[in-house]
Amino acid sequence: MAVPQFSFRVTHTDGGARRGVMTTAHGEVDTPAFMPVGTQGAVKGVTHRDLEALGAGILLCNTYHLYLRPGADLIARRGGLHRFIGWTRPILTDSGGYQIFSLAARCTIDEQGARFQSHLDGSRHLLTPEKATDIQAQLGSDVAMVLDECLAHPAEIDAANQSMERTLRWARRARERWLGLRDGPVDGVIATNAGQAQFGIVQGGVFPELREVSARRTVALGFEAYAIGGLSVGEPVDVMYDLVGRTTPCLPPALPRYLMGTGTPQDLVESVARGVDLFDCVLPTRNARNGQLFTSQGRINIGNARYAEDDGPPDPACACYTCRTFSRAYLRHLFLSREINAATLNTLHNLNFYLDTLSGIRESIAFGRFESFKVALHRRLSRQSDDS
Amino acid sequence: MAVPQFSFRVTHTDGGARRGVMTTAHGEVDTPAFMPVGTQGAVKGVTHRDLEALGAGILLCNTYHLYLRPGADLIARRGGLHRFIGWTRPILTDSGGYQIFSLAARCTIDEQGARFQSHLDGSRHLLTPEKATDIQAQLGSDVAMVLDECLAHPAEIDAANQSMERTLRWARRARERWLGLRDGPVDGVIATNAGQAQFGIVQGGVFPELREVSARRTVALGFEAYAIGGLSVGEPVDVMYDLVGRTTPCLPPALPRYLMGTGTPQDLVESVARGVDLFDCVLPTRNARNGQLFTSQGRINIGNARYAEDDGPPDPACACYTCRTFSRAYLRHLFLSREINAATLNTLHNLNFYLDTLSGIRESIAFGRFESFKVALHRRLSRQSDDS
């Protein structure tokens, strides 16, 4: 039942933090790792070449967007997502569920799946656990995610429990479909990546006891690895940290753990401390396009008037192309002028900041200095930024 | 009176075509050269690093835009445009006149200059020949252009004559101001580039006799070099080629000749044949953002449905990053999805096509094969594209 091309090896531990190597059909990923979000098969404003130079080891792409445009069939005919988009390193695809709940119109959920209308053309669609599995098989990502129900925050324990039970039923269906696709075409769907792994997702709202139940029962279904979903949806960060810390012990220590859709640099380091290995988040890329830069001194909004004549680099401690070459004054000018390069240069910097932070985390774990790295990161980032 | 940092040397001639080296305060430019347009101090969608890698030897920036935002005073306080935007190679700035006529609101012209309202905030401004010279002195470009009157096409010979006469009077005033600024601050304006050259501009509409008069009298004013303005404004290309061919013999053979705002690859090679050395145009960059690619087989519109499943490169004959890495199908997807990378990858390709064409022109001149290069270029580019 194992996927020969997929494996994970913990190489160092330091307290609850782990450093490791996740091997996929498209190569290895050093963990803990951050996955830049390339929603439609591209990270907005940054070329693959620049992503590779920044050290991005794995990309996240959104199934919902790619399913609607250009379509999974078209991508499958091109040989899969890697070949279609020209990205040779690993790719993880989400299930599409989260985007349906947040982007699509008239979304309704029943036991069968999620019915919705495309945000592009209003066309009607039904995404089932099987369909989400099929689409990702066609995309041929290295890691596919099961379709889960995304509970709105806040939710009562009864609603969270029902949602968790449905997610478990959906996970079983998704796994069965995935196993079927491994043996050959199902209903005309052909998998384009024989080495694709499938991750289960732990749900359960903000209720630790539900999270633990969800984790143990999802693990019992036997996925290649496990993710923690439904966090970073509005709950306080200490609640999130606590839930992560209560969930990871229920997941197999030999498999990677992926915290979905999170978060700030502080969230990342706190989650690594609790045994998380993989992250994705739109914060560095989306905030970059909105003119917000993550720096070693805290966040700055580059459009702020105080930078109009600031000849210094965005982050004096940063060695990225943007910081080596351009001043805050110029970046402010580009941002206010709505130049495309504002998005590009800001995104290059923010991704470098995130990837550099992860690199620092991995190094500190290898040298048994993770705790002091974490404390130092909190101290630096809590300094007053221009927002406060 | 000479600008020590500015010089031009013709290294090869082949018929009317010349190959040469233009030396500026920020380095040498191999001519014939094409200047990518970096309107607001950035080429839309392409970083300086990528421009340099493409072999862009000189950048054109727009005085009108930079004057309105972030302002010439602010840029002067940063040490000039090169330092402000982080571009180390030569920069040419236009006078701002053309943009006032095409972009600004409520533009009125009188002998003093051009009154207009900013397209950004409606603020009122007066651009005189002196002011255009002052702004460019503050920007510190390597080549500054005189303010000329841009005649709308078509125009009668009387109107063209009057406009030409005004342009000559303005040129004299601009030159006087520029000479004053060379000796030190004038009215508080300090030049940030002691090696700045100033080019005069030949006008005269579509009337060869006016063009010749304009050329001889502009040359008499004694600029570092000369441009041909007011073409590519709607007249037929054969009229433009003829006017270029009638004007260049009236310009000093030892100085570079710049044909402003032109044009297609065919326009460039035809103008080189008539002795032009410098070009700028928004075609490769603007068309790229609109999804039109210049290829060795003619232009293609990447959004065309016929490319939906086309796995081939945009231009099989091209070695740029875009063509080496991505398919037409993917570029179409990015374009239809309005991804920033569509602009970036298309622009990288189109600029590579233009810069490569100029490189081929220079090489063919050096080897005495320019005529056959020109014929081959016309033959290739006249092939049926997807538009026809």
Short mmCIF file of N, CA and C in Angstrom, two decimals, chain A residues 33 51 65 129 131 143 163 172 182 184 212 216 232 253 272 274 280 284 292 296-297 321 340 370 380:
data_model
loop_
_atom_site.label_atom_id
_atom_site.label_comp_id
_atom_site.label_asym_id
_atom_site.label_seq_id
_atom_site.Cartn_x
_atom_site.Cartn_y
_atom_site.Cartn_z
N ALA A 33 9.28 23.06 6.38
CA ALA A 33 9.28 23.77 5.10
C ALA A 33 8.06 24.67 4.99
N LEU A 51 11.77 31.83 -7.70
CA LEU A 51 11.37 30.98 -6.57
C LEU A 51 12.45 29.95 -6.25
N HIS A 65 -9.12 26.54 -8.24
CA HIS A 65 -8.84 27.45 -9.35
C HIS A 65 -8.47 26.69 -10.62
N PRO A 129 -15.86 14.09 -2.40
CA PRO A 129 -14.53 13.58 -2.01
C PRO A 129 -13.87 12.81 -3.16
N LYS A 131 -14.47 13.30 -6.42
CA LYS A 131 -14.12 14.25 -7.48
C LYS A 131 -12.85 15.02 -7.12
N VAL A 143 1.67 15.68 -3.55
CA VAL A 143 0.85 15.46 -2.37
C VAL A 143 -0.56 15.97 -2.68
N SER A 163 -19.52 18.05 11.89
CA SER A 163 -18.65 18.38 10.77
C SER A 163 -17.44 17.44 10.73
N ARG A 172 -12.69 8.73 4.25
CA ARG A 172 -12.72 7.31 3.87
C ARG A 172 -13.02 7.18 2.38
N ARG A 182 -4.97 4.22 -8.02
CA ARG A 182 -3.61 3.66 -8.07
C ARG A 182 -3.56 2.41 -8.92
N GLY A 184 -5.40 1.89 -11.59
CA GLY A 184 -5.67 2.16 -13.01
C GLY A 184 -6.80 3.16 -13.13
N GLU A 212 -8.51 15.40 19.07
CA GLU A 212 -7.83 14.13 19.36
C GLU A 212 -8.57 12.96 18.72
N ARG A 216 -6.98 10.54 15.75
CA ARG A 216 -6.82 9.07 15.87
C ARG A 216 -7.63 8.35 14.79
N SER A 232 -6.35 28.89 12.18
CA SER A 232 -6.12 30.21 11.56
C SER A 232 -7.38 30.71 10.88
N PRO A 253 4.64 9.85 14.69
CA PRO A 253 5.89 10.63 14.71
C PRO A 253 6.76 10.40 13.48
N VAL A 272 6.30 24.76 14.84
CA VAL A 272 7.46 23.87 14.74
C VAL A 272 7.80 23.33 16.14
N ARG A 274 5.90 22.62 18.31
CA ARG A 274 4.90 21.60 18.66
C ARG A 274 4.89 20.45 17.66
N ASP A 280 1.83 26.32 4.72
CA ASP A 280 1.59 27.17 3.56
C ASP A 280 0.80 28.36 4.06
N PRO A 284 2.84 36.04 3.15
CA PRO A 284 3.99 36.75 2.57
C PRO A 284 3.71 37.29 1.17
N GLN A 292 2.89 45.43 2.33
CA GLN A 292 3.39 45.14 3.67
C GLN A 292 4.58 44.18 3.60
N SER A 296 13.13 41.94 9.68
CA SER A 296 13.71 41.47 10.93
C SER A 296 13.37 42.39 12.10
N GLN A 297 12.82 43.56 11.76
CA GLN A 297 12.43 44.51 12.81
C GLN A 297 10.92 44.61 12.95
N TYR A 321 17.54 40.11 -3.23
CA TYR A 321 17.76 41.04 -4.34
C TYR A 321 17.14 42.40 -4.06
N ILE A 340 3.93 47.03 -11.54
CA ILE A 340 3.99 45.59 -11.35
C ILE A 340 5.21 45.21 -10.51
N PHE A 370 17.17 25.37 18.92
CA PHE A 370 15.88 25.85 18.43
C PHE A 370 15.21 26.79 19.43
N ARG A 380 12.79 39.87 18.25
CA ARG A 380 12.98 40.77 17.10
C ARG A 380 11.65 41.24 16.54
#
